[in-house]
Amino acid sequence: LNYYFFNTQQWELSFDGSYLISQEEGLRELMSAAAIQSLPKTVTGTGPKVAQVGGNVIEQHSWKLGLDGRYRWTEHHEWLAGLLWQQQVVDKFRTRSNYDDSAFIARPPAGILQYLGTVEEIAAVGDEGQHHLIGLYGQDQYRFNDHLAMTLGWRYDHYSNVGSTIN
């Protein structure tokens, strides 16, 4: 959604809003067959000693709202400023693997690394995690000609889960 409150040669003020649902899933080799074969039988238990594959399933949704403004001083010089709010929510986070390594990770090297035969869900981690982002930016842009421009800018972001940055 994009809405212009006004848009003239000198002034522009617009609102942007979006809602996004996404799912990411990927598998990769976590431990090679040779590494698993080198582990003692007390660690790997019974079953074939094949490569461990695993990955994560992440389902999330996010809201994003922004307000952007522009003031054009001359044909070559303009200021830009904006405000952004974003909320990202993890609805589902699952770890999948063909080995159940929870006991092995809890007590290495004595824990059992159990072969499951197929890639299965082995852990549900961090359901319904969320964080917010509030950002503010400003730019001063001067175009010398069609091929050369200079932009000076700054940006402040506050992440609810990790703190603030200024760039």
XYZ file of C-alpha atoms in Angstrom:
167
model
C 0.000 0.000 0.000
C 1.387 3.372 -0.963
C -0.548 6.606 -0.448
C 0.578 10.137 -1.330
C -0.831 12.836 0.934
C 0.494 15.399 -1.495
C 2.994 15.419 -4.299
C 4.041 18.733 -5.817
C 7.186 19.918 -7.530
C 8.507 21.188 -4.181
C 6.887 18.949 -1.504
C 6.091 15.254 -1.268
C 4.671 13.302 1.658
C 3.787 9.625 1.365
C 2.711 6.695 3.513
C 3.803 3.094 2.886
C 2.325 0.041 4.537
C 2.756 -3.679 3.998
C 1.919 -7.034 5.537
C 4.040 -10.036 4.594
C 3.702 -13.742 5.387
C 6.731 -15.911 4.647
C 8.003 -19.434 5.159
C 11.622 -20.482 4.811
C 12.867 -24.037 4.857
C 16.271 -25.428 4.076
C 18.340 -28.535 4.683
C 22.125 -28.785 4.704
C 24.762 -31.240 5.800
C 25.516 -30.707 9.475
C 28.026 -33.522 10.021
C 29.675 -35.620 7.327
C 29.328 -39.412 7.193
C 33.084 -39.711 7.914
C 32.723 -37.604 11.074
C 29.790 -39.698 12.278
C 31.644 -42.928 11.469
C 34.558 -41.738 13.613
C 32.314 -41.383 16.688
C 32.309 -44.361 19.088
C 29.312 -46.718 18.989
C 28.349 -45.558 22.490
C 27.659 -42.125 20.995
C 25.953 -43.081 17.727
C 23.925 -46.051 18.931
C 22.563 -48.464 16.342
C 21.717 -47.755 12.725
C 23.665 -46.715 9.662
C 26.298 -44.046 10.109
C 25.278 -41.648 7.344
C 25.744 -37.886 7.078
C 23.599 -35.776 9.354
C 21.388 -33.360 7.464
C 19.213 -30.757 9.070
C 17.808 -27.292 8.920
C 15.098 -24.993 10.133
C 11.515 -24.263 9.200
C 10.611 -20.666 9.933
C 7.118 -19.256 9.458
C 6.757 -15.562 10.169
C 4.701 -12.489 9.410
C 5.559 -8.820 9.547
C 3.935 -5.420 9.474
C 5.720 -2.394 8.073
C 4.538 1.226 8.171
C 6.505 4.195 6.917
C 6.151 7.905 6.387
C 8.475 9.558 3.863
C 8.886 13.213 2.999
C 10.835 15.201 0.445
C 11.475 18.910 0.081
C 13.032 20.083 -3.179
C 14.972 23.328 -2.711
C 16.035 23.620 -6.319
C 16.149 21.386 -9.370
C 19.461 19.991 -8.060
C 19.066 20.067 -4.270
C 16.582 18.177 -2.048
C 16.092 16.934 1.488
C 14.575 13.561 2.314
C 13.363 12.329 5.690
C 11.411 9.364 6.921
C 10.061 7.359 9.796
C 9.656 3.567 9.826
C 7.927 1.136 12.202
C 8.179 -2.605 11.654
C 7.015 -5.585 13.687
C 8.290 -9.050 12.844
C 6.658 -12.082 14.475
C 7.984 -15.646 14.299
C 4.916 -17.878 14.290
C 6.758 -21.179 14.046
C 10.421 -22.132 14.321
C 11.258 -25.824 14.025
C 14.541 -27.680 13.760
C 14.578 -30.751 11.519
C 17.213 -33.489 11.148
C 17.696 -37.173 10.360
C 19.387 -37.573 13.782
C 18.040 -36.652 17.192
C 21.060 -34.868 18.628
C 19.405 -33.276 21.691
C 21.003 -35.736 24.159
C 24.370 -35.457 22.383
C 24.326 -31.637 22.537
C 23.273 -31.662 26.214
C 26.123 -33.992 27.291
C 28.914 -34.217 24.695
C 30.629 -36.576 24.105
C 28.655 -39.002 26.296
C 25.158 -38.266 24.916
C 23.541 -40.490 22.301
C 23.258 -39.324 18.683
C 20.202 -41.313 17.592
C 19.591 -42.020 13.878
C 15.942 -41.411 12.926
C 15.981 -42.774 9.372
C 14.158 -39.814 7.831
C 14.304 -36.074 8.316
C 11.909 -35.297 11.180
C 11.081 -32.415 13.458
C 13.357 -32.714 16.483
C 12.753 -29.436 18.322
C 10.295 -26.580 18.531
C 12.237 -23.464 19.416
C 11.141 -19.888 19.944
C 7.489 -20.012 18.898
C 5.840 -16.629 18.777
C 9.021 -14.615 19.144
C 8.733 -11.034 17.994
C 10.670 -7.811 17.751
C 10.002 -4.240 16.694
C 12.050 -1.772 14.721
C 11.657 1.997 14.802
C 13.795 3.890 12.318
C 14.335 7.526 11.464
C 16.443 8.836 8.613
C 17.448 12.061 6.889
C 19.341 12.857 3.684
C 20.632 15.921 1.908
C 21.146 15.261 -1.780
C 22.743 17.536 -4.334
C 22.952 16.599 -8.022
C 25.766 18.352 -9.865
C 24.613 16.928 -13.207
C 22.864 13.829 -14.593
C 25.893 11.651 -13.818
C 27.185 13.017 -10.505
C 25.393 13.466 -7.183
C 26.425 13.848 -3.561
C 24.319 12.483 -0.702
C 24.896 13.078 2.995
C 22.690 11.109 5.322
C 22.114 9.607 8.737
C 19.900 6.871 10.103
C 18.805 5.916 13.616
C 17.320 2.448 14.228
C 16.049 1.042 17.509
C 15.591 -2.742 17.612
C 13.522 -3.954 20.561
C 15.644 -7.092 20.918
C 19.199 -5.753 20.453
C 19.254 -1.983 21.010
C 19.977 1.060 18.866
C 22.321 2.031 16.044
C 23.193 5.323 14.410
C 24.723 5.322 10.946
